[in-house]
Coordinates of C-alpha atoms and ligand atoms in Angstrom, one line a residue:
M1422 CA -23.5 -1.5 1.8
A1423 CA -26.6 -1.3 3.1
A1424 CA -27.8 -4.1 4.2
S1425 CA -31.1 -3.5 2.0
N1426 CA -29.1 -4.9 -0.2
A1427 CA -28.4 -8.1 0.7
G1428 CA -31.5 -9.2 -1.3
T1429 CA -29.9 -8.7 -5.2
M1430 CA -26.8 -10.3 -3.5
E1431 CA -26.2 -13.5 -4.5
K1432 CA -24.5 -15.6 -3.5
R1433 CA -21.7 -17.6 -4.5
G1434 CA -19.4 -20.6 -4.8
S1435 CA -15.9 -20.7 -2.8
L1436 CA -13.1 -18.8 -3.4
K1437 CA -11.5 -19.5 -6.8
T1438 CA -7.8 -18.3 -7.7
T1439 CA -9.0 -16.8 -11.0
D1440 CA -7.0 -17.9 -13.6
S1441 CA -6.5 -15.4 -16.3
F1442 CA -5.4 -12.9 -12.6
R1443 CA -2.5 -15.6 -11.3
T1444 CA 0.4 -14.7 -10.0
E1445 CA 1.5 -17.8 -7.4
N1446 CA 0.8 -21.5 -8.9
V1447 CA -0.8 -22.0 -5.2
P1448 CA -3.6 -24.6 -4.8
E1449 CA -7.5 -23.1 -5.3
T1450 CA -8.4 -24.5 -1.9
G1451 CA -8.0 -25.4 1.4
P1452 CA -8.8 -23.7 5.0
L1453 CA -8.0 -20.6 5.2
A1454 CA -7.5 -18.0 8.2
I1455 CA -7.7 -14.3 8.0
I1456 CA -5.3 -12.3 10.3
V1457 CA -6.3 -9.1 11.6
L1458 CA -3.6 -7.1 14.0
G1459 CA -4.7 -4.6 14.7
A1460 CA -8.1 -5.8 15.7
S1461 CA -9.0 -3.5 18.6
G1462 CA -8.5 -1.1 16.3
D1463 CA -10.0 2.3 14.1
L1464 CA -9.8 0.5 10.8
A1465 CA -10.5 -2.9 12.0
K1466 CA -13.6 -2.6 13.5
K1467 CA -15.2 0.4 10.6
K1468 CA -13.2 -1.8 7.8
T1469 CA -11.9 -4.6 7.7
F1470 CA -14.7 -6.5 9.8
P1471 CA -17.3 -4.8 8.3
A1472 CA -15.9 -5.5 5.0
L1473 CA -15.1 -9.4 5.7
F1474 CA -18.6 -9.5 7.3
N1475 CA -19.8 -8.9 4.1
L1476 CA -17.8 -11.0 1.7
Y1477 CA -19.4 -13.7 4.4
R1478 CA -23.0 -12.9 3.9
Q1479 CA -22.3 -13.0 -0.5
G1480 CA -20.6 -16.1 -0.1
F1481 CA -17.2 -15.5 -1.0
L1482 CA -16.4 -16.6 2.3
Q1483 CA -17.8 -19.8 3.9
S1484 CA -17.5 -21.4 7.3
D1485 CA -16.3 -25.1 6.2
E1486 CA -12.6 -23.4 5.5
V1487 CA -12.7 -19.7 7.2
A1488 CA -11.6 -18.6 10.4
I1489 CA -10.7 -15.1 11.2
F1490 CA -8.7 -14.5 14.1
G1491 CA -7.9 -11.2 15.6
Y1492 CA -4.2 -10.1 17.2
A1493 CA -3.5 -7.0 19.6
R1494 CA -2.0 -6.1 22.6
T1495 CA -5.2 -5.3 24.2
K1496 CA -6.4 -8.2 26.4
L1497 CA -9.9 -9.2 25.1
S1498 CA -11.8 -12.6 25.1
D1499 CA -13.6 -13.3 22.0
D1500 CA -16.9 -12.1 22.6
E1501 CA -15.4 -9.1 23.5
L1502 CA -14.4 -9.2 19.8
R1503 CA -16.8 -9.7 18.6
D1504 CA -19.1 -7.1 21.9
R1505 CA -16.8 -4.6 20.1
I1506 CA -17.1 -4.9 16.4
R1507 CA -20.9 -5.7 16.1
G1508 CA -22.5 -2.6 16.3
Y1509 CA -20.4 -1.9 13.1
L1510 CA -21.4 -5.3 10.6
S1511 CA -25.0 -5.3 11.8
H1512 CA -26.6 -1.5 10.4
G1513 CA -29.1 -1.3 14.0
K1514 CA -30.0 -4.9 13.1
D1515 CA -28.8 -7.3 15.9
N1516 CA -29.0 -10.7 15.9
T1517 CA -29.3 -11.3 12.0
E1518 CA -28.2 -15.2 11.8
D1519 CA -25.7 -14.1 8.9
L1520 CA -24.3 -12.3 11.9
T1521 CA -24.4 -14.3 14.7
K1522 CA -22.8 -16.8 12.2
F1523 CA -20.3 -14.6 11.5
L1524 CA -19.5 -13.4 14.8
Q1525 CA -18.3 -17.6 15.6
L1526 CA -16.5 -17.7 13.0
I1527 CA -13.7 -15.1 14.9
K1528 CA -11.2 -15.3 17.8
Y1529 CA -9.5 -13.4 19.1
V1530 CA -5.5 -13.9 20.4
S1531 CA -3.9 -11.1 22.9
G1532 CA 0.5 -10.3 22.7
A1533 CA 2.6 -7.7 22.0
Y1534 CA 4.1 -7.3 18.7
D1535 CA 7.6 -7.7 19.2
A1536 CA 7.2 -11.2 20.7
E1537 CA 7.2 -14.4 20.1
E1538 CA 4.8 -15.6 22.3
G1539 CA 1.6 -14.3 21.4
F1540 CA 2.9 -15.3 17.5
R1541 CA 3.4 -18.7 18.3
A1542 CA -0.1 -18.4 20.3
L1543 CA -1.6 -17.2 17.4
D1544 CA 0.0 -19.9 15.8
K1545 CA -1.5 -22.6 17.2
A1546 CA -4.7 -20.9 16.8
I1547 CA -4.3 -21.4 13.5
A1548 CA -3.0 -24.8 12.8
E1549 CA -6.1 -25.6 14.4
H1550 CA -8.4 -24.6 12.8
E1551 CA -6.8 -26.1 9.9
A1552 CA -5.5 -29.6 11.4
S1553 CA -9.1 -29.5 11.9
K1554 CA -10.5 -28.4 7.8
L1555 CA -7.5 -29.7 6.0
S1556 CA -8.6 -32.9 3.8
P1557 CA -6.5 -34.1 1.4
G1558 CA -4.7 -32.7 -1.8
E1559 CA -4.5 -29.2 -0.2
S1560 CA -3.4 -26.6 1.9
P1561 CA -3.9 -24.0 4.5
R1562 CA -4.3 -20.5 3.2
R1563 CA -3.5 -17.1 5.7
L1564 CA -3.0 -14.3 4.9
F1565 CA -2.5 -11.2 7.3
Y1566 CA -4.0 -8.1 7.5
L1567 CA -1.4 -5.4 9.5
A1568 CA -4.7 -2.6 10.6
L1569 CA -1.4 -1.4 12.2
P1570 CA 1.1 2.3 12.4
P1571 CA 3.6 1.4 10.0
S1572 CA 5.6 1.9 13.1
V1573 CA 5.6 -2.2 14.4
Y1574 CA 4.9 -3.5 10.3
P1575 CA 9.2 -4.1 10.5
S1576 CA 8.3 -6.0 13.6
V1577 CA 5.3 -7.9 13.2
C1578 CA 6.5 -9.3 9.9
K1579 CA 9.4 -10.6 11.6
M1580 CA 7.7 -12.2 13.9
I1581 CA 4.4 -13.5 11.3
K1582 CA 7.4 -14.7 8.6
F1583 CA 8.8 -16.7 11.8
Y1584 CA 6.1 -17.7 13.9
C1585 CA 3.3 -18.3 11.8
T1586 CA 4.2 -19.7 8.4
P1587 CA 2.4 -22.6 7.4
K1588 CA 4.7 -25.8 7.5
A1589 CA 6.5 -26.5 4.3
D1590 CA 5.5 -30.1 3.2
L1591 CA 1.2 -28.2 4.2
G1592 CA 2.2 -25.7 0.3
G1593 CA -0.5 -22.9 0.9
W1594 CA 0.2 -19.9 0.5
M1595 CA 0.9 -16.9 3.5
R1596 CA 0.1 -13.2 1.9
V1597 CA 0.6 -9.6 4.1
V1598 CA -1.5 -6.7 3.5
V1599 CA -0.5 -4.1 3.9
E1600 CA -1.8 -0.3 4.7
K1601 CA -0.8 3.0 4.5
P1602 CA 1.1 5.3 4.6
F1603 CA 3.7 3.4 3.8
G1604 CA 7.0 5.4 5.5
K1605 CA 6.7 9.0 5.1
D1606 CA 8.9 9.9 2.4
L1607 CA 11.3 8.4 0.1
A1608 CA 14.4 6.6 1.9
S1609 CA 11.8 6.1 5.3
A1610 CA 8.7 4.0 2.8
E1611 CA 12.7 2.5 0.9
E1612 CA 13.9 1.5 4.1
L1613 CA 10.4 0.0 5.6
S1614 CA 10.7 -2.3 1.6
S1615 CA 13.6 -3.1 2.4
Q1616 CA 12.9 -4.3 5.5
I1617 CA 9.3 -6.8 4.7
G1618 CA 11.6 -7.3 0.9
A1619 CA 14.0 -9.3 3.4
L1620 CA 10.5 -11.3 4.4
F1621 CA 8.6 -11.9 1.7
D1622 CA 8.7 -11.7 -2.2
E1623 CA 6.3 -9.1 -3.6
P1624 CA 3.8 -11.6 -4.6
Q1625 CA 3.5 -11.9 -0.9
I1626 CA 3.2 -8.5 -0.2
Y1627 CA -0.5 -6.3 -0.8
R1628 CA 0.0 -3.1 -0.2
I1629 CA -3.3 -1.5 -0.2
D1630 CA -4.9 1.8 -1.7
H1631 CA -8.2 1.0 -0.8
Y1632 CA -9.2 4.1 -3.7
L1633 CA -8.3 1.1 -6.0
G1634 CA -11.2 -0.7 -5.0
K1635 CA -13.6 2.7 -5.6
E1636 CA -15.8 1.4 -8.5
L1637 CA -15.4 4.4 -10.5
V1638 CA -11.5 3.6 -9.8
Q1639 CA -12.0 0.5 -11.4
N1640 CA -13.7 1.9 -14.2
L1641 CA -11.4 4.1 -15.4
L1642 CA -8.5 2.1 -17.5
V1643 CA -11.9 0.5 -19.3
L1644 CA -13.0 3.7 -19.3
R1645 CA -10.5 4.7 -21.1
F1646 CA -9.9 1.5 -23.3
A1647 CA -12.7 0.3 -23.8
N1648 CA -14.0 3.2 -25.9
R1649 CA -13.9 3.9 -29.6
F1650 CA -14.7 7.8 -28.0
F1651 CA -11.9 8.5 -25.3
L1652 CA -8.6 7.2 -27.8
P1653 CA -8.2 9.9 -29.9
L1654 CA -9.4 12.9 -27.4
W1655 CA -7.0 11.5 -24.2
N1656 CA -4.1 13.9 -25.4
R1657 CA -2.3 17.1 -25.1
D1658 CA -4.2 18.2 -29.1
H1659 CA -7.3 18.2 -27.5
I1660 CA -6.9 17.5 -23.3
D1661 CA -6.6 21.4 -21.5
N1662 CA -6.0 20.5 -17.6
V1663 CA -7.3 17.6 -16.0
Q1664 CA -8.4 17.9 -11.5
I1665 CA -8.5 15.2 -9.2
V1666 CA -9.5 15.8 -6.2
F1667 CA -10.9 15.5 -3.0
R1668 CA -13.2 17.1 0.0
E1669 CA -13.9 16.3 3.0
D1670 CA -16.4 18.0 5.0
F1671 CA -15.0 17.9 8.3
G1672 CA -11.2 17.8 10.0
T1673 CA -9.0 15.1 11.8
E1674 CA -11.2 15.4 15.1
G1675 CA -10.1 12.2 17.1
R1676 CA -7.1 11.9 14.9
G1677 CA -5.0 15.5 15.2
G1678 CA -2.0 12.6 16.4
Y1679 CA -1.4 10.7 13.4
F1680 CA -2.3 13.7 11.1
D1681 CA -0.5 15.7 12.4
Q1682 CA 2.9 13.8 11.2
Y1683 CA 1.9 13.4 8.3
G1684 CA -0.4 16.1 6.4
I1685 CA -2.8 16.3 3.6
I1686 CA 0.1 14.6 1.0
R1687 CA 0.8 11.9 2.3
D1688 CA -2.9 10.5 3.8
I1689 CA -4.3 11.9 0.3
I1690 CA -2.4 13.1 -1.9
Q1691 CA 0.6 11.3 -3.0
N1692 CA -1.2 7.0 -2.7
H1693 CA -5.4 8.6 -3.4
L1694 CA -5.2 10.6 -6.2
L1695 CA -2.0 9.8 -7.2
Q1696 CA -3.0 6.2 -8.4
V1697 CA -6.1 7.9 -10.1
F1698 CA -3.7 9.6 -12.2
C1699 CA -1.7 7.0 -13.1
L1700 CA -5.0 5.9 -14.0
L1701 CA -5.9 8.4 -16.0
A1702 CA -2.3 10.0 -17.7
M1703 CA -0.9 6.1 -18.4
E1704 CA -0.8 4.7 -21.5
K1705 CA -1.9 1.5 -22.7
P1706 CA -0.9 -1.3 -21.2
V1707 CA 0.4 -5.0 -23.0
S1708 CA -3.4 -6.4 -21.5
I1709 CA -5.0 -6.3 -18.1
K1710 CA -2.5 -8.4 -16.1
P1711 CA -1.2 -6.6 -13.5
E1712 CA 2.4 -6.8 -14.2
H1713 CA 1.7 -5.1 -16.8
I1714 CA -0.9 -2.5 -16.1
R1715 CA 1.5 -1.3 -13.0
D1716 CA 4.2 -0.9 -15.5
E1717 CA 2.6 1.7 -17.1
K1718 CA 2.0 2.8 -13.5
V1719 CA 5.7 3.3 -12.9
K1720 CA 6.6 4.3 -16.6
V1721 CA 3.6 7.3 -16.2
L1722 CA 5.6 7.8 -12.9
Q1723 CA 8.8 8.4 -13.4
S1724 CA 7.1 11.2 -16.2
V1725 CA 6.5 13.2 -13.8
L1726 CA 9.0 16.7 -13.2
P1727 CA 10.2 17.8 -10.0
I1728 CA 7.6 19.9 -8.8
K1729 CA 7.8 23.6 -8.9
D1730 CA 6.7 25.4 -5.3
E1731 CA 5.3 27.2 -7.9
D1732 CA 2.4 24.9 -8.7
V1733 CA 2.1 24.0 -4.5
V1734 CA -0.8 26.0 -2.8
L1735 CA -0.8 24.7 1.1
G1736 CA -3.4 25.2 3.2
Q1737 CA -4.0 24.8 6.7
Y1738 CA -7.8 25.5 8.8
D1739 CA -8.8 28.0 11.5
G1740 CA -8.8 26.5 14.4
Y1741 CA -6.3 23.2 13.4
T1742 CA -4.3 23.7 15.9
E1743 CA -7.2 23.6 19.3
D1744 CA -6.8 20.1 18.8
P1745 CA -4.0 18.9 22.1
T1746 CA -2.8 16.3 19.6
V1747 CA -1.4 19.0 17.4
P1748 CA 1.3 21.1 18.2
D1749 CA -0.2 25.3 17.9
N1750 CA 3.0 25.9 15.9
S1751 CA 2.8 22.9 13.3
N1752 CA 2.7 23.8 9.8
T1753 CA 1.0 21.3 8.7
P1754 CA -1.6 21.4 5.5
T1755 CA -4.9 19.5 5.9
F1756 CA -5.2 20.8 2.4
A1757 CA -3.4 21.4 -1.1
S1758 CA -3.5 21.5 -4.2
V1759 CA -0.4 20.8 -6.2
I1760 CA -0.1 20.9 -10.2
L1761 CA 1.9 17.6 -11.6
R1762 CA 3.2 17.9 -15.4
I1763 CA 4.1 15.2 -17.2
H1764 CA 7.4 15.4 -20.1
N1765 CA 5.9 12.4 -22.7
E1766 CA 4.5 12.9 -26.0
R1767 CA 0.7 12.8 -24.4
W1768 CA 0.6 15.6 -22.1
E1769 CA 3.7 17.9 -22.4
G1770 CA 1.9 20.9 -20.7
V1771 CA -1.2 19.2 -20.1
P1772 CA -1.6 20.4 -16.0
F1773 CA -2.8 18.0 -13.5
I1774 CA -4.1 19.5 -10.8
L1775 CA -4.2 17.2 -7.6
K1776 CA -6.1 19.2 -5.0
A1777 CA -6.9 17.8 -0.8
G1778 CA -9.1 19.3 1.9
K1779 CA -10.6 18.6 5.6
A1780 CA -12.9 21.2 7.0
L1781 CA -14.3 21.6 3.4
N1782 CA -17.7 22.0 2.1
S1783 CA -18.3 19.4 1.0
R1784 CA -17.6 15.2 0.7
K1785 CA -17.2 14.9 -3.1
A1786 CA -13.8 13.1 -5.1
D1787 CA -14.3 13.2 -8.4
V1788 CA -12.0 13.8 -11.5
R1789 CA -12.8 16.4 -14.7
I1790 CA -11.6 16.8 -17.7
Q1791 CA -11.7 20.2 -19.8
F1792 CA -11.4 20.2 -23.0
K1793 CA -10.5 22.5 -24.9
E1794 CA -12.0 25.3 -27.1
V1795 CA -14.0 24.2 -30.9
P1796 CA -11.9 26.6 -32.6
G1797 CA -13.9 28.6 -35.4
D1798 CA -16.7 29.0 -33.0
I1799 CA -19.7 30.2 -35.7
F1800 CA -22.0 30.0 -32.5
K1801 CA -20.3 32.4 -30.5
C1802 CA -21.0 30.1 -27.4
Q1803 CA -17.3 29.8 -26.3
K1804 CA -17.7 31.7 -23.3
Q1805 CA -20.4 29.5 -22.3
G1806 CA -18.1 26.4 -20.8
R1807 CA -15.9 24.4 -22.6
N1808 CA -16.6 20.8 -22.7
E1809 CA -16.1 18.6 -19.4
F1810 CA -16.2 14.5 -18.7
V1811 CA -16.1 14.9 -15.0
I1812 CA -16.2 11.2 -13.3
R1813 CA -17.7 12.0 -9.5
L1814 CA -16.1 8.7 -8.2
Q1815 CA -17.8 9.1 -4.9
P1816 CA -20.5 9.6 -3.4
S1817 CA -23.0 9.8 -5.4
E1818 CA -20.8 8.0 -8.7
A1819 CA -21.9 9.6 -12.1
M1820 CA -19.9 10.7 -15.4
Y1821 CA -21.7 13.1 -17.0
M1822 CA -20.5 14.7 -19.9
K1823 CA -20.7 18.3 -20.0
L1824 CA -21.4 19.6 -24.1
T1825 CA -23.5 22.6 -25.6
V1826 CA -25.7 21.9 -27.0
K1827 CA -29.0 24.3 -29.1
Q1828 CA -31.5 25.3 -26.7
P1829 CA -35.1 23.2 -27.4
G1830 CA -37.1 26.2 -29.1
L1831 CA -37.5 27.8 -32.1
E1832 CA -34.6 30.6 -31.8
M1833 CA -31.7 29.2 -32.6
S1834 CA -29.4 29.8 -29.3
T1835 CA -27.2 27.4 -27.5
V1836 CA -27.2 25.8 -23.3
Q1837 CA -25.1 23.6 -21.9
S1838 CA -26.5 20.7 -20.7
E1839 CA -24.7 17.0 -20.2
L1840 CA -24.7 13.4 -21.4
D1841 CA -25.6 11.5 -18.3
L1842 CA -24.2 8.4 -16.6
S1843 CA -26.1 8.1 -12.9
Y1844 CA -25.2 5.0 -11.7
R1845 CA -27.7 5.2 -9.0
Q1846 CA -30.8 5.5 -11.9
R1847 CA -29.0 3.7 -14.4
Y1848 CA -28.0 0.4 -12.7
Q1849 CA -30.6 0.0 -10.2
G1850 CA -30.5 -2.8 -7.5
A1851 CA -26.9 -3.1 -8.3
V1852 CA -24.3 -3.0 -5.6
I1853 CA -21.6 -1.5 -5.6
P1854 CA -19.4 -2.8 -3.0
E1855 CA -16.8 -0.9 -0.9
A1856 CA -13.4 -0.9 -1.3
Y1857 CA -11.9 -3.1 1.1
E1858 CA -14.0 -5.4 1.0
R1859 CA -12.8 -6.4 -3.2
L1860 CA -9.4 -5.9 -2.6
I1861 CA -9.6 -8.6 0.4
L1862 CA -11.1 -10.6 -2.3
D1863 CA -8.1 -9.8 -4.3
T1864 CA -5.8 -10.5 -1.6
I1865 CA -7.3 -14.6 -1.3
R1866 CA -7.6 -14.3 -5.3
G1867 CA -3.7 -13.7 -5.7
D1868 CA -4.7 -10.5 -7.4
Q1869 CA -2.1 -8.0 -6.8
Q1870 CA -2.9 -5.4 -9.8
H1871 CA -5.5 -3.2 -7.6
F1872 CA -2.3 -2.9 -5.7
V1873 CA 0.3 -0.8 -5.1
R1874 CA 3.8 -2.3 -5.7
R1875 CA 7.0 -1.5 -4.9
D1876 CA 8.7 0.1 -7.2
E1877 CA 5.5 2.7 -8.0
L1878 CA 6.0 3.7 -4.4
K1879 CA 9.7 4.3 -4.9
E1880 CA 8.4 6.5 -8.2
A1881 CA 5.1 7.7 -5.4
W1882 CA 7.7 9.5 -3.4
E1883 CA 10.6 10.6 -5.9
I1884 CA 7.6 12.5 -7.0
F1885 CA 6.8 14.4 -3.3
T1886 CA 9.6 14.1 -0.9
P1887 CA 10.9 16.9 -1.7
V1888 CA 7.8 19.3 -0.9
L1889 CA 7.6 17.9 2.0
H1890 CA 11.2 18.2 3.3
R1891 CA 10.5 21.5 2.3
I1892 CA 6.6 22.0 4.2
D1893 CA 8.4 20.2 7.6
G1894 CA 11.7 22.6 7.6
G1895 CA 9.4 24.9 7.1
E1896 CA 10.4 27.1 4.0
L1897 CA 6.8 26.5 1.9
K1898 CA 4.1 28.4 4.2
C1899 CA -0.1 27.0 4.7
V1900 CA -2.3 30.1 4.0
K1901 CA -4.6 30.0 6.7
Y1902 CA -8.9 29.1 5.2
K1903 CA -11.9 29.1 7.0
P1904 CA -13.7 25.2 7.7
G1905 CA -17.0 24.7 5.7
S1906 CA -15.3 27.1 2.5
R1907 CA -13.8 25.8 -0.4
G1908 CA -10.4 26.6 1.1
P1909 CA -8.1 28.9 0.1
T1910 CA -8.8 31.4 -2.7
E1911 CA -5.2 31.3 -3.4
A1912 CA -6.2 27.6 -5.3
D1913 CA -9.0 28.2 -6.9
E1914 CA -5.9 31.6 -8.5
L1915 CA -4.0 28.5 -9.2
L1916 CA -6.6 27.2 -10.7
Q1917 CA -6.8 29.3 -13.6
R1918 CA -3.3 29.7 -14.0
A1919 CA -2.7 26.3 -15.2
G1920 CA -5.6 27.5 -17.6
Y1921 CA -8.9 25.8 -16.3
V1922 CA -11.9 28.0 -17.0
Q1923 CA -15.1 28.0 -15.1
T1924 CA -18.1 28.0 -16.9
H1925 CA -20.5 29.7 -14.4
G1926 CA -24.5 29.3 -13.8
Y1927 CA -24.2 25.8 -14.7
I1928 CA -24.2 23.1 -11.8
W1929 CA -25.0 19.4 -12.6
V1930 CA -27.3 18.1 -10.2
P1931 CA -27.6 14.0 -10.3
P1932 CA -30.3 12.8 -11.0
S1933 CA -33.2 11.8 -8.6
L1934 CA -35.5 8.0 -9.2
Ligands
NDP513 N1 -8.6 3.9 10.5 C1 -8.3 4.5 9.3 O1 -10.1 4.5 8.9 C2 -7.6 4.3 8.4 C3 -6.6 4.0 8.8 N2 -5.3 3.3 7.6 C4 -4.6 3.0 7.9 O2 -4.5 1.7 9.0 C5 -3.5 0.9 9.7 C6 -4.6 1.8 11.5 O3 -5.0 2.3 11.6 P1 -5.7 2.6 13.2 O4 -6.2 1.1 13.2 O5 -6.8 3.6 12.6 O6 -5.4 2.7 14.0 P2 -5.3 2.0 15.3 O7 -4.6 4.3 16.5 O8 -6.1 2.2 15.7 O9 -4.3 1.0 15.7 C7 -4.2 -0.2 15.1 C8 -3.9 -1.6 16.4 O10 -2.5 -1.1 16.7 C9 -2.5 -1.4 18.0 N3 -1.4 0.2 17.9 C10 -1.6 1.6 18.3 N4 -0.8 1.8 19.0 C11 0.1 2.1 18.6 C12 2.3 2.1 18.7 N5 2.4 2.8 18.9 N6 2.6 0.7 18.6 C13 1.9 -0.2 18.9 N7 0.4 -0.9 19.0 C14 -0.1 0.0 18.2 C15 -2.9 -0.7 18.8 O11 -3.9 -1.7 19.5 P3 -3.0 -3.2 20.9 O12 -2.7 -1.0 21.6 O13 -4.8 -3.3 21.3 O14 -1.7 -3.4 20.1 C16 -4.2 0.4 17.9 O15 -6.2 -0.5 18.4 C17 -2.9 2.6 10.2 O16 -1.7 1.8 9.0 C18 -3.5 3.5 9.5 O17 -2.4 4.9 9.4 C19 -5.9 4.1 6.6 C20 -6.7 4.0 6.5 C21 -8.2 4.8 6.7
LIG514 O1 -7.0 6.8 3.3 C1 -7.7 8.1 4.2 O2 -9.2 8.2 3.7 C2 -10.5 8.7 4.1 C3 -11.0 9.2 2.9 O3 -11.2 7.4 2.6 P1 -13.3 7.8 2.1 O4 -13.0 6.7 0.7 O5 -14.0 8.3 2.9 O6 -12.2 8.4 0.8 C4 -9.7 10.0 4.9 O7 -10.5 10.9 5.5 C5 -8.2 9.5 5.8 O8 -7.9 10.5 6.4 C6 -7.4 8.6 5.3 O9 -6.6 8.4 5.8

């Protein structure tokens, strides 16, 4: 969030659990400890601490109840950790009062991820904070954020369960946020789920997928179920094909070692794009309660047919293997286009094309719903293009409908135009929160709506595991593409085969203010 937006932010009162979303019978107030495990790492400095700072600036975290603890193996003093993260919070304005006060809330404890000593020291530091802040009738709240490689989740979860659980007589809660990738395939994800599930109940586990925290992703259910327009059209009778696309204009720079073990399907498609897919394709939930929404997501995932090889295109950009941490013979895809087909009454025959790539020609993520042609084309305008509803998730959040209108003037000719809802123009001055900010706030409030439930994750892995095993086994190969391009031409051919008809000569330009 831009620092310049700070002026438009409202200060909020102390955190309260929202009744309509309450998942546990928890006390609403009491000292709050946020523990960032892996505090020395990349995610912590780039996302977790900035999100916490933004929550603090907006008054969602208050000095009289919150303390933040960083934990990692690296030996650091409190001040050294603060100096490491300062630059990621300040946006160039180094010593604002808010920043200085926020940094003072942070303490650092160093220790191993599998030894009790460090976790006992962490527990002691948290307990001191709680003892100093606890008032009668209140209970401590502990939020553990695992900004760590998944390989250490089991041991870290054991340590926090055994050494950092608040004393039973104090009540309160403890919640654990785990990052993706949650496993590498169905079997490993299930094993990890069992290990963590043996220690914590499902309402304590927050499997984060930061795409679920993006403004326009959160808008999808509202769009679909609060607008009469869409209700009758959102099905196989009217929709021809759906694309969910993620593009990045940079490669795996600095993350090659991690990326090569996972690839683009595990990094983006199996989680981020599949979550968007669920929200687009699921049936209407009974209510907006987290469990009702997640029940519907599971159902639609269960209706996805096995992926066929001919519905997959894999790519790897030229130069990817030049990274010294990537093997020369790597078959890891940095690009993939995969068609999902749903076997149900609403979607039979409608391809959902999920496409993601690194080192492409642009950075954007959007959803493109292409409608079928109008029967009985009396204006002979079919060639000009089909109706499309496009949801631009990022950057420049927007949604627009491509439609055919009469060209202004004396002639009766038609032209493609759009109904455009560009957020920057329509909601001037509004602050769109960072995904992590929103999701951490949800965790504090006990709202699991935007987190992935265990059975949902299992279904997601069921869909992709056969393809992933075939890639890992070298049976499905990547084609090369040029960095800075659209990706492999084979992906465009796949799209055409799926029935997508491109509108030539039409480009949507985000309106300027
Ligand atoms: N970075 C990003 O942009 C994103 C990351 N994620 C996920 O978030 C989690 C953290 O990511 P990120 O911060 O990039 O990871 P890092 O590689 O930066 O690791 C975080 C910290 O974990 C410790 N660590 C690193 N490797 C190991 C290891 N093999 N064994 C034990 N400890 C280790 C290090 O701390 P120390 O040595 O001090 O203990 C390190 O500072 C991962 O699950 C990642 O997939 C998800 C989305 C985006
Ligand atoms: O989870 C991940 O997401 C980022 C892209 O996130 P965005 O919010 O900037 O779209 C991606 O770069 C990274 O590879 C992946 O691990």
